[in-house]
Coordinates of C-alpha atoms in Angstrom, one line a residue:
Chain B
X2 CA 11.3 -1.1 18.4
X3 CA 8.2 0.6 18.8
X4 CA 6.8 0.5 22.1
X5 CA 3.6 -1.7 23.1
X6 CA 1.8 1.2 24.5
X7 CA 1.9 3.9 21.5
X8 CA 1.5 1.0 19.3
X9 CA -2.5 -0.1 21.4
X10 CA -3.1 3.9 21.3
X11 CA -2.7 4.1 17.9
X12 CA -4.9 1.3 16.8
X13 CA -7.8 2.7 19.2
X14 CA -7.6 5.3 17.4
X15 CA -7.9 3.4 14.0
X16 CA -10.9 1.8 15.2
X17 CA -12.9 4.6 16.7
X18 CA -12.2 6.6 13.7
X19 CA -13.9 4.5 11.2
X20 CA -17.8 4.4 10.9
X21 CA -17.8 0.6 10.3
X22 CA -16.8 0.2 14.0
X23 CA -20.4 1.7 14.9
X24 CA -22.4 0.5 13.0
X25 CA -21.2 -3.5 13.1
X26 CA -21.4 -3.3 17.2
X27 CA -25.0 -1.7 17.0
X28 CA -26.0 -4.1 14.7
X29 CA -24.4 -6.8 17.4
X30 CA -26.5 -5.1 19.8
X31 CA -30.0 -4.5 18.3
X32 CA -30.0 -8.4 16.4
X33 CA -29.2 -9.9 19.8
X34 CA -31.1 -8.2 21.5
X35 CA -34.6 -7.7 19.5
X36 CA -34.5 -10.9 18.1
X37 CA -34.0 -12.7 21.1
X38 CA -36.7 -10.3 22.6
X39 CA -39.0 -11.5 20.2
X40 CA -38.4 -15.3 20.4
X41 CA -38.9 -15.2 24.1
X42 CA -42.3 -13.8 23.6
X43 CA -43.2 -16.1 21.8
X44 CA -41.8 -18.9 23.4
X45 CA -43.8 -17.8 26.3
X46 CA -47.2 -17.5 24.8
X47 CA -46.5 -20.8 22.8
X48 CA -45.1 -22.8 26.1
X49 CA -47.8 -25.1 26.2
X50 CA -47.8 -26.4 22.1
X51 CA -44.3 -27.8 22.8
X52 CA -44.5 -31.6 24.1
X53 CA -43.1 -32.9 27.1
X54 CA -40.1 -33.7 27.1
X55 CA -39.3 -29.8 25.3
X56 CA -41.1 -28.4 28.6
X57 CA -38.7 -30.1 30.8
X58 CA -35.4 -29.2 29.0
X59 CA -37.0 -25.9 28.4
X60 CA -33.8 -23.8 28.5
X61 CA -34.6 -20.4 29.5
X62 CA -31.6 -18.5 29.3
X63 CA -30.6 -19.7 26.0
X64 CA -34.1 -18.8 24.6
X65 CA -33.1 -15.6 25.2
X66 CA -29.9 -15.6 23.7
X67 CA -31.7 -16.9 20.3
X68 CA -30.7 -13.3 18.4
X69 CA -27.5 -14.4 18.7
X70 CA -27.4 -16.6 15.5
X71 CA -27.6 -13.1 13.4
X72 CA -26.0 -10.7 16.2
X73 CA -22.6 -13.2 15.7
X74 CA -22.9 -12.7 12.1
X75 CA -22.9 -8.7 12.6
X76 CA -19.6 -9.8 15.0
X77 CA -17.9 -11.5 12.3
X78 CA -18.3 -8.2 9.8
X79 CA -17.1 -6.0 12.9
X80 CA -13.9 -8.7 12.7
X81 CA -13.1 -8.8 9.6
X82 CA -13.0 -5.2 8.7
X83 CA -11.2 -4.4 11.5
X84 CA -8.3 -6.0 9.6
X85 CA -9.0 -6.2 6.1
X86 CA -9.7 -2.4 5.7
X87 CA -5.9 -2.3 6.0
X88 CA -5.8 -4.6 3.4
X89 CA -8.3 -3.2 0.9
X90 CA -6.9 0.4 1.0
X91 CA -3.5 -0.4 1.0
X92 CA -2.9 0.9 4.5
X93 CA -0.9 -2.2 5.6
X94 CA 1.8 -0.9 4.1
X95 CA 1.7 2.1 5.9
X96 CA 0.9 0.7 8.8
X97 CA 3.8 -1.5 8.9
X98 CA 6.1 1.4 8.3
X99 CA 5.2 2.9 11.3
X100 CA 5.3 -0.5 13.1
X101 CA 7.4 -2.9 11.7
X102 CA 6.9 -5.2 14.3
X103 CA 4.9 -7.8 13.0
X104 CA 3.5 -9.1 16.4
X105 CA 3.5 -6.2 18.1
X106 CA 1.2 -4.5 15.3
X107 CA -0.8 -7.2 15.1
X108 CA -1.5 -8.1 18.3
X109 CA -2.0 -5.0 19.5
X110 CA -4.8 -4.4 16.6
X111 CA -6.4 -7.9 17.7
X112 CA -6.3 -6.9 21.4
X113 CA -8.0 -3.3 21.1
X114 CA -10.5 -4.5 19.2
X115 CA -10.9 -8.2 20.6
X116 CA -11.3 -6.0 24.3
X117 CA -14.0 -3.9 22.4
X118 CA -15.8 -6.9 21.5
X119 CA -15.9 -8.3 24.7
X120 CA -17.5 -5.4 26.5
X121 CA -20.0 -4.8 23.5
X122 CA -20.7 -8.7 24.2
X123 CA -21.1 -8.3 27.4
X124 CA -22.7 -5.7 27.3
X125 CA -25.2 -7.4 24.9
X126 CA -25.7 -10.5 26.6
X127 CA -26.3 -9.1 30.0
X128 CA -29.5 -6.9 28.1
X129 CA -30.4 -9.8 26.0
X130 CA -31.0 -12.2 29.2
X131 CA -32.7 -9.4 31.5
X132 CA -35.3 -8.4 28.4
X133 CA -35.5 -11.8 27.5
X134 CA -36.7 -13.7 30.8
X135 CA -38.6 -9.8 31.3
X136 CA -40.6 -11.3 27.8
X137 CA -40.7 -15.3 29.0
X138 CA -43.2 -14.3 31.7
X139 CA -43.6 -17.3 34.0
X140 CA -41.4 -19.9 32.5
X141 CA -38.1 -17.4 33.0
X142 CA -35.0 -18.3 35.0
X143 CA -32.6 -15.5 37.3
X144 CA -29.6 -14.7 37.2
X145 CA -29.0 -16.4 40.3
X146 CA -29.9 -19.8 39.5
X147 CA -27.0 -22.2 39.1
X148 CA -25.2 -21.6 35.3
X149 CA -26.8 -18.9 34.6
X150 CA -24.5 -16.2 35.4
X151 CA -21.5 -18.3 33.9
X152 CA -23.6 -18.9 30.4
X153 CA -24.7 -14.9 30.5
X154 CA -20.6 -13.8 31.0
X155 CA -20.1 -16.9 28.5
X156 CA -22.1 -15.4 25.4
X157 CA -20.1 -12.0 26.1
X158 CA -16.9 -14.4 25.5
X159 CA -18.4 -16.0 22.6
X160 CA -19.2 -12.9 20.9
X161 CA -15.0 -11.6 21.6
X162 CA -14.4 -15.1 20.2
X163 CA -16.2 -15.2 17.1
X164 CA -14.6 -11.7 16.7
X165 CA -11.1 -12.9 17.2
X166 CA -11.6 -15.9 14.9
X167 CA -12.7 -13.7 12.3
X168 CA -9.7 -11.5 12.5
X169 CA -7.4 -14.4 12.5
X170 CA -8.6 -16.0 9.5
X171 CA -8.9 -12.4 7.7
X172 CA -5.0 -11.7 8.3
X173 CA -4.5 -15.1 6.5
X174 CA -7.0 -14.2 3.9
X175 CA -5.9 -10.7 3.4
X176 CA -9.4 -9.7 2.4
X177 CA -12.6 -8.8 3.5
X178 CA -14.4 -10.1 0.6
X179 CA -13.0 -13.1 0.7
X180 CA -13.4 -13.3 4.3
X181 CA -17.0 -12.6 4.4
X182 CA -17.8 -14.6 1.8
X183 CA -16.5 -17.8 3.4
X184 CA -17.2 -16.9 7.4
X185 CA -20.6 -15.2 6.9
X186 CA -22.1 -18.9 4.9
X187 CA -20.0 -20.9 7.3
X188 CA -21.4 -19.7 10.6
X189 CA -25.1 -19.0 9.6
X190 CA -25.7 -22.1 7.4
X191 CA -23.1 -24.8 6.9
X192 CA -22.3 -25.1 10.3
X193 CA -26.0 -25.4 12.0
X194 CA -26.9 -27.7 9.1
X195 CA -23.9 -29.9 9.4
X196 CA -24.9 -29.5 13.2
X197 CA -28.4 -31.7 12.2
X198 CA -27.4 -34.2 10.0
X199 CA -26.4 -37.4 11.6
X200 CA -23.1 -38.5 10.9
X201 CA -21.7 -34.9 9.9
X202 CA -22.9 -33.9 13.5
X203 CA -20.3 -35.5 15.4
X204 CA -17.9 -33.4 13.1
X205 CA -19.8 -30.3 13.5
X206 CA -20.0 -30.3 16.9
X207 CA -16.4 -29.5 16.9
X208 CA -16.9 -26.5 15.1
X209 CA -15.8 -23.4 16.8
X210 CA -19.8 -21.6 16.9
X211 CA -21.5 -25.0 18.0
X212 CA -18.5 -25.7 20.8
X213 CA -18.8 -22.5 21.8
X214 CA -22.3 -22.0 22.0
X215 CA -22.3 -24.6 24.9
X216 CA -20.9 -22.2 27.3
X217 CA -24.4 -20.5 26.9
X218 CA -26.1 -23.4 27.6
X219 CA -27.8 -24.0 31.4
X220 CA -29.9 -27.1 31.0
X221 CA -27.7 -29.6 29.8
X222 CA -29.9 -31.3 27.1
X223 CA -32.0 -28.5 25.9
X224 CA -33.9 -28.7 23.2
X225 CA -32.2 -26.0 21.2
X226 CA -28.7 -27.1 22.9
X227 CA -26.0 -28.2 21.2
X228 CA -24.8 -31.8 21.4
X229 CA -21.5 -33.0 21.6
X230 CA -20.3 -34.8 25.0
X231 CA -18.0 -31.9 26.5
X232 CA -19.0 -29.3 28.9
X233 CA -19.8 -25.7 29.0
X234 CA -16.2 -25.1 29.1
X235 CA -15.1 -27.9 27.7
X236 CA -16.8 -26.0 24.8
X237 CA -15.2 -22.5 24.9
X238 CA -11.8 -24.4 25.3
X239 CA -12.6 -26.1 21.9
X240 CA -13.3 -22.6 20.7
X241 CA -10.7 -21.0 22.1
X242 CA -8.2 -23.5 20.1
X243 CA -10.0 -22.7 16.7
X244 CA -9.0 -18.7 17.7
X245 CA -5.6 -19.8 18.9
X246 CA -5.3 -21.7 15.7
X247 CA -6.3 -18.7 13.3
X248 CA -4.5 -16.0 15.0
X249 CA -0.7 -18.2 14.8
X250 CA -1.8 -18.8 11.8
X251 CA -2.8 -14.9 10.5
X252 CA 0.6 -14.2 12.2
X253 CA 2.5 -16.4 10.0
X254 CA 1.0 -15.2 7.1
X255 CA 1.4 -11.6 8.1
X256 CA 5.6 -12.3 9.3
X257 CA 6.1 -14.2 5.9
X258 CA 4.6 -12.8 3.4
X259 CA 5.2 -9.5 1.9
X260 CA 3.1 -6.9 2.5
Chain C
X12 CA 22.2 7.6 4.5
X13 CA 20.9 4.4 3.3
X14 CA 22.7 1.6 2.5
X15 CA 22.0 -1.2 0.3
X16 CA 24.2 -4.1 -0.2
X17 CA 23.3 -7.2 -2.3
X18 CA 19.3 -6.6 -2.5
X19 CA 18.2 -9.6 -4.6
X20 CA 14.4 -10.6 -4.6
X21 CA 13.2 -13.8 -6.6
X22 CA 9.7 -13.8 -7.7
X23 CA 9.5 -17.6 -8.7
X24 CA 11.6 -18.2 -11.5
X25 CA 12.0 -14.3 -12.2
X26 CA 14.3 -12.0 -10.6
X27 CA 12.8 -8.8 -9.7
X28 CA 15.8 -7.0 -8.0
X29 CA 19.1 -8.7 -9.1
X30 CA 22.1 -8.0 -6.8
X31 CA 21.9 -4.1 -6.1
X32 CA 24.3 -2.0 -3.9
X33 CA 24.3 1.1 -3.6
X34 CA 24.5 4.2 -1.0
X35 CA 22.0 7.4 -1.0
X36 CA 23.9 10.3 0.8
X37 CA 22.7 12.8 2.7
X38 CA 22.3 16.8 1.4
X39 CA 21.2 15.4 -2.1
X40 CA 18.0 14.5 -4.0
X41 CA 19.1 11.0 -5.6
X42 CA 17.1 10.4 -8.3
X43 CA 16.3 6.2 -8.5
X44 CA 15.7 6.2 -12.2
X45 CA 14.3 2.9 -14.5
X46 CA 11.9 1.8 -17.1
X47 CA 8.3 0.3 -15.4
X48 CA 9.0 -2.9 -14.0
X49 CA 12.7 -2.4 -13.5
X50 CA 12.3 -3.2 -9.8
X51 CA 12.6 0.7 -8.2
X52 CA 9.2 0.0 -5.9
X53 CA 10.5 -4.1 -5.0
X54 CA 13.6 -1.9 -4.1
X55 CA 11.8 0.8 -2.2
X56 CA 9.6 -1.7 -0.1
X57 CA 12.1 -4.2 0.9
X58 CA 14.3 -0.8 1.9
X59 CA 11.2 -0.5 4.3
X60 CA 10.9 -4.0 5.4
X61 CA 7.8 -4.3 3.9
X62 CA 8.9 -7.0 1.6
X63 CA 11.3 -9.9 2.3
X64 CA 14.7 -9.6 0.4
X65 CA 15.5 -13.5 -1.2
X66 CA 18.8 -11.9 -0.2
X67 CA 21.0 -9.0 0.9
X68 CA 20.3 -6.2 3.4
X69 CA 19.5 -2.5 4.0
X70 CA 20.8 -0.3 6.9
X71 CA 18.9 2.5 7.6
X72 CA 21.6 5.3 9.2
X73 CA 23.6 2.0 10.5
X74 CA 20.8 -0.5 11.6
X75 CA 18.5 -2.5 10.4
X76 CA 14.8 -0.9 9.8
X77 CA 13.2 -3.1 12.1
X78 CA 15.8 -2.3 15.0
X79 CA 14.7 1.6 14.4
X80 CA 13.0 2.5 17.9
X81 CA 10.3 5.0 15.8
X82 CA 10.8 4.6 12.2
X83 CA 8.7 7.3 11.2
X84 CA 11.6 9.6 13.3
X85 CA 14.2 7.9 11.3
X86 CA 12.8 7.8 7.4
X87 CA 9.7 8.7 6.0
X88 CA 7.9 7.4 2.9
X89 CA 5.4 7.9 0.2
X90 CA 4.4 4.5 -1.6
X91 CA 1.3 5.0 -3.0
X92 CA -1.1 7.6 -3.0
X93 CA -4.2 6.3 -1.0
X94 CA -2.6 4.4 1.2
X95 CA -4.9 5.2 4.1
X96 CA -8.1 4.4 5.1
X97 CA -10.6 6.1 3.2
X98 CA -13.0 6.1 5.9
X99 CA -11.3 7.7 8.0
X100 CA -9.9 11.8 8.1
X101 CA -7.3 13.1 6.7
X102 CA -6.2 14.3 10.5
X103 CA -7.4 11.0 12.0
X104 CA -5.1 8.6 9.2
X105 CA -2.2 11.0 10.2
X106 CA -3.4 10.9 14.1
X107 CA -3.0 7.0 14.1
X108 CA 0.3 6.7 12.6
X109 CA 1.9 10.0 14.7
X110 CA 0.3 7.9 18.0
X111 CA 2.2 4.8 17.1
X112 CA 5.4 5.9 16.9
X113 CA 5.0 8.8 19.6
X114 CA 5.3 11.5 17.8
X115 CA 3.0 15.0 19.3
X116 CA -0.4 15.6 18.3
X117 CA 0.5 19.2 17.1
X118 CA 2.9 17.8 14.3
X119 CA -0.7 16.8 12.9
X120 CA -1.6 20.1 12.2
X121 CA 2.2 20.9 11.3
X122 CA 2.7 18.5 8.2
X123 CA -1.0 19.2 6.8
X124 CA -0.5 22.9 7.1
X125 CA 3.3 22.1 5.0
X126 CA 1.1 20.2 2.3
X127 CA -1.6 22.6 2.3
X128 CA -4.4 20.4 3.5
X129 CA -5.2 22.3 6.2
X130 CA -8.5 23.0 4.9
X131 CA -9.9 19.2 4.5
X132 CA -8.5 17.8 7.7
X133 CA -11.7 17.1 8.7
X134 CA -12.6 15.6 5.5
X135 CA -12.8 11.8 4.4
X136 CA -10.1 10.8 2.5
X137 CA -12.1 8.6 -0.1
X138 CA -12.9 11.9 -1.2
X139 CA -9.4 13.2 -2.0
X140 CA -8.1 14.2 -5.5
X141 CA -5.1 12.2 -6.4
X142 CA -3.2 15.1 -6.2
X143 CA -4.4 15.2 -2.3
X144 CA -4.3 12.0 -1.7
X145 CA -0.3 12.6 -2.7
X146 CA -0.2 15.5 -0.6
X147 CA -1.6 13.7 2.3
X148 CA 0.8 10.4 2.0
X149 CA 3.9 13.3 2.0
X150 CA 2.8 14.7 5.1
X151 CA 2.5 11.1 6.3
X152 CA 6.1 10.9 5.2
X153 CA 7.2 14.5 7.1
X154 CA 4.9 13.3 10.1
X155 CA 7.8 12.4 12.1
X156 CA 10.3 14.8 10.5
X157 CA 12.7 12.0 9.5
X158 CA 16.2 12.6 8.2
X159 CA 15.5 10.5 5.5
X160 CA 12.4 10.8 2.9
X161 CA 11.6 8.4 0.1
X162 CA 9.2 8.9 -2.4
X163 CA 8.1 6.3 -5.1
X164 CA 6.9 8.6 -8.0
X165 CA 5.7 11.3 -6.6
X166 CA 5.0 13.4 -9.6
X167 CA 2.8 10.7 -10.7
X168 CA -0.6 12.4 -11.4
X169 CA -0.5 15.7 -10.3
X170 CA -0.7 18.9 -11.7
X171 CA 1.7 21.6 -12.9
X172 CA 1.5 23.4 -9.7
X173 CA 2.0 20.3 -7.5
X174 CA 4.7 19.0 -9.6
X175 CA 6.1 22.4 -9.0
X176 CA 5.7 22.0 -5.4
X177 CA 7.0 18.6 -5.0
X178 CA 10.4 19.4 -6.9
X179 CA 10.8 22.6 -4.6
X180 CA 10.1 20.5 -1.5
X181 CA 12.6 18.2 -2.4
X182 CA 15.1 20.1 -3.2
X183 CA 14.2 22.4 -0.3
X184 CA 14.5 19.1 2.2
X185 CA 17.8 18.3 0.6
X186 CA 19.2 21.7 1.5
X187 CA 18.3 20.9 5.0
X188 CA 20.8 18.1 5.2
X189 CA 18.4 15.7 4.6
X190 CA 18.7 12.0 2.7
X191 CA 16.3 12.3 -0.3
X192 CA 15.6 9.3 -2.3
X193 CA 12.9 9.6 -5.2
X194 CA 12.2 6.9 -7.9
X195 CA 10.7 7.9 -11.2
X196 CA 10.8 6.3 -14.9
X197 CA 11.2 10.4 -16.3
X198 CA 14.5 11.2 -16.9
X199 CA 13.3 14.6 -17.6
X200 CA 11.7 14.9 -14.1
X201 CA 14.6 13.7 -12.4
X202 CA 16.9 16.0 -14.6
X203 CA 15.3 18.7 -12.9
X204 CA 15.2 17.9 -9.3
X205 CA 17.8 15.0 -8.5
X206 CA 21.7 15.9 -7.9
X207 CA 22.7 12.0 -7.8
X208 CA 21.0 9.5 -10.5
X209 CA 21.1 5.7 -9.8
X210 CA 19.3 3.8 -12.7
X211 CA 18.5 0.3 -12.8
X212 CA 17.1 -1.9 -15.6
X213 CA 15.4 -5.4 -15.0
X214 CA 16.5 -5.7 -11.3
X215 CA 20.1 -4.7 -12.1
X216 CA 22.4 -1.9 -11.5
X217 CA 22.7 0.3 -14.7
X218 CA 24.4 3.8 -13.5
X219 CA 25.4 5.1 -9.9
X220 CA 26.7 8.8 -10.8
X221 CA 26.0 12.3 -10.4
X222 CA 23.9 14.0 -12.4
X223 CA 26.4 16.4 -14.2
X224 CA 28.7 13.4 -15.1
X225 CA 25.7 11.5 -16.4
X226 CA 24.7 14.7 -18.3
X227 CA 28.7 14.8 -19.6
X228 CA 28.8 11.5 -20.4
X229 CA 25.6 10.9 -22.0
X230 CA 24.5 13.7 -24.3
X231 CA 25.7 13.3 -27.4
X232 CA 26.5 16.7 -29.6
X233 CA 25.9 17.0 -33.1
X234 CA 25.3 19.2 -36.4
X235 CA 21.9 19.8 -37.8
X236 CA 22.0 21.0 -41.9
X237 CA 19.4 21.6 -44.2
X238 CA 19.4 23.2 -47.5
X239 CA 17.6 23.2 -50.8
X240 CA 20.5 21.1 -52.6
X241 CA 20.6 18.2 -50.5
X242 CA 22.3 15.8 -52.7
X243 CA 25.3 18.2 -53.4
X244 CA 25.5 18.9 -49.8
X245 CA 25.3 15.6 -48.7
X246 CA 28.9 14.7 -51.4
X247 CA 30.1 17.4 -49.8
X248 CA 30.0 16.6 -46.4
X249 CA 31.2 13.0 -47.3
X250 CA 34.0 13.8 -49.1
X251 CA 35.5 15.8 -46.4
X252 CA 35.0 13.0 -44.6
X253 CA 31.9 13.2 -42.5
X254 CA 29.5 10.2 -41.5
X255 CA 26.3 12.0 -42.4
X256 CA 22.7 11.1 -41.1
X257 CA 19.5 12.0 -42.7
X258 CA 17.0 13.0 -40.5
X259 CA 13.5 13.9 -41.1
X260 CA 12.3 16.7 -43.2
X261 CA 15.5 16.8 -45.5
X262 CA 17.6 17.4 -42.4
X263 CA 21.2 16.1 -42.3
X264 CA 22.8 15.2 -39.3
X265 CA 26.7 15.1 -37.9
X266 CA 27.9 13.6 -34.7
X267 CA 30.3 15.7 -32.9
X268 CA 30.5 18.2 -36.4
X269 CA 32.1 22.1 -35.5
X270 CA 29.0 24.4 -37.3
X271 CA 32.0 26.6 -38.0
X272 CA 33.9 24.2 -40.3
X273 CA 30.3 23.6 -41.4
X274 CA 29.2 26.6 -42.5
X275 CA 32.8 27.3 -44.2
X276 CA 32.6 24.1 -46.5
X277 CA 29.2 25.0 -47.7
X278 CA 30.3 28.2 -48.5
X279 CA 33.6 27.1 -50.4
X280 CA 30.9 24.7 -52.6
X281 CA 28.5 27.4 -53.1
X282 CA 25.2 25.6 -51.4
X283 CA 22.8 27.5 -49.8
X284 CA 22.0 26.3 -46.0
X285 CA 18.4 27.1 -44.7
X286 CA 19.7 25.7 -41.5
X287 CA 22.8 25.0 -39.4
X288 CA 22.9 24.5 -35.9
X289 CA 24.3 22.7 -32.8
X290 CA 22.1 20.1 -31.2
X291 CA 22.2 18.0 -28.6
X292 CA 20.6 14.6 -27.8
X293 CA 18.3 14.5 -24.9
X294 CA 19.2 13.4 -21.6
X295 CA 15.9 11.3 -22.1
X296 CA 17.4 9.4 -25.1
X297 CA 20.2 8.5 -23.2
X298 CA 18.0 7.4 -20.8
X299 CA 16.5 4.9 -22.8
X300 CA 19.4 3.9 -25.1
X301 CA 20.6 2.7 -21.6
X302 CA 18.1 0.7 -20.6
X303 CA 17.0 -0.6 -24.0
X304 CA 17.8 -4.2 -23.7
X305 CA 16.2 -4.2 -20.4
X306 CA 12.9 -2.3 -20.8
X307 CA 10.8 -4.9 -20.2
X308 CA 7.2 -4.4 -21.9
X309 CA 8.1 -2.5 -25.3
X310 CA 5.0 -1.1 -27.7
X311 CA 5.0 -3.4 -30.7
X312 CA 4.0 -0.5 -32.5
X313 CA 5.4 0.2 -35.7
X314 CA 8.8 0.9 -35.5
X315 CA 8.6 2.1 -32.0
X316 CA 11.8 2.9 -30.5
X317 CA 13.0 1.0 -26.8
X318 CA 11.3 2.6 -24.2
X319 CA 8.3 2.9 -26.2
X320 CA 6.1 2.5 -23.4
X321 CA 6.7 5.9 -21.4
X322 CA 3.7 7.5 -20.8
X323 CA 3.1 10.8 -22.8
X324 CA 4.8 13.6 -21.1
X325 CA 7.7 11.2 -21.2
X326 CA 9.8 14.2 -22.1
X327 CA 10.6 13.0 -25.0
X328 CA 9.7 15.5 -27.8
X329 CA 8.2 18.9 -27.1
X330 CA 5.0 17.6 -28.4
X331 CA 4.3 15.3 -26.0
X332 CA 5.7 16.6 -22.9
X333 CA 3.2 18.9 -21.2
X334 CA 5.3 19.3 -18.3
X335 CA 8.7 20.6 -20.1
X336 CA 6.0 22.7 -22.1
X337 CA 5.2 24.6 -19.0
X338 CA 8.7 24.7 -17.3
X339 CA 11.2 25.8 -20.1
X340 CA 14.4 24.1 -18.7
X341 CA 17.2 21.7 -19.8
X342 CA 16.3 19.2 -22.0
X343 CA 14.0 21.2 -24.1
X344 CA 15.1 22.9 -27.5
X345 CA 17.6 20.6 -28.6
X346 CA 16.0 17.2 -28.5
X347 CA 13.6 18.1 -31.7
X348 CA 16.0 16.2 -33.9
X349 CA 17.0 13.7 -31.9
X350 CA 14.0 11.8 -32.1
X351 CA 14.0 11.1 -35.8
X352 CA 17.4 10.9 -35.7
X353 CA 17.7 8.0 -33.8
X354 CA 16.5 5.3 -36.3
X355 CA 18.0 6.7 -39.8
X356 CA 19.8 5.0 -41.9
X357 CA 23.4 6.1 -42.4
X358 CA 24.1 7.2 -46.0

């Protein structure tokens, strides 16, 4: 059996030697920070136009994470390409011939990519938070306020889980194109639209992204926050369950199907 | 040593590999021959544990592939050219593989040098030609310095220089005592490289024999005659008890006959001969005959022979075989008559 440490090292080399890693992760950072900053600045200048209810439930932390709507899509691309490039190039057969233990292969790859996504997600979250708060001026909050640190760390966890979920789906579908074609519209449109439709939203609140975003929310009834009857960690748990299901599904496909 | 035991692969209702059992021994090049779609690649993928067999087993030096500690140190395989990430450099592609099997980094430089890719080591492999991709694949097979090497159609798409290089490489590796298992659909290619032959058709084992025995058993010898008096010659030969076959261009062919006796016979009857030569049918023909019933994709163009799907370069007539033309070798020269001779009517 190939040693897990050796396989981890190999997967790290794989990740750092392709340019898609760099550009997807830079996109995650820029999209989240820049858009979050712009929306924070706009919110600050138009704060007076908001209704009273919106003003009292204004969530400055969540506002500074507004850019994640797009940033998470770049994270989806990262997750999909890390796995999908094995399939599109035929590299998967070379890789599995070198590491025939499929669990070792898959979880080393996912572990390395997930850890990288977590680090980038945390850096992105903290930078987006501080820049957003600086631009929110009088309406900003501080990292010391109750629940704020949890939300900022939560944004990193959320990004990591999005990447892991995308990887699991891609192992199941064994194609970058197919995975992107399903995941991108789902996270960008379907999930958000359904979450706003009266009946559908009771279901949509249990979608991975809708549930996970609860972790980024500090004010429980924030106008731009999600619904659902669970708290931040409840939402995190729901998202984790989705990720675990996707990864188990991916593992079963990889184990049982011919490469 | 590779031991294949009762290996079977079924895709739905189609049996791709049907109870294959054979052994691949060290120190020789073993050719794995079969027409397109015979199940060669499927068998090789099952040997590497990439595809799950429906039943049967493969043992690599007595162990299952799954249980090899660092598999690349035991068995190296070239399955398809360009089974690498195109956005990664040749060096980094090999480095990933080396690290996963705890192979030292300097070995990457060594194998790149062995296959002649040192100059492009830092280039992304998506810009590689088919031949360079094939060399990179061979470098990855050699990475762990394994005792067993497996090549799936290694000469496909290579230029003559590359073909020559691979042939010599395989022979040299076998001479070092390694086990070399190489697949091909070209008998002519196998005749030049392999010492032992395993032939399959539609997933079934058709032959498992040494190359020398295969040649001995399967090369038909016959005499070829041409004369300006063909009718007379034919009658004379028939009266003498020979089964005469008419070949193209007014030539006659007689299986197994000795040219001395035929020459004397013609002289006795004062028949002028323009040609009297001993011929042997090519191995390619023997191979096609053997696999005729099992060829999956027949070409149905005007009286094409079985096995007609072989691509140009199939080494079947000199006019079609550039690689033979460049490398005069056995198989050449005496197969001119054979091609037409096969479908001739008995007279």
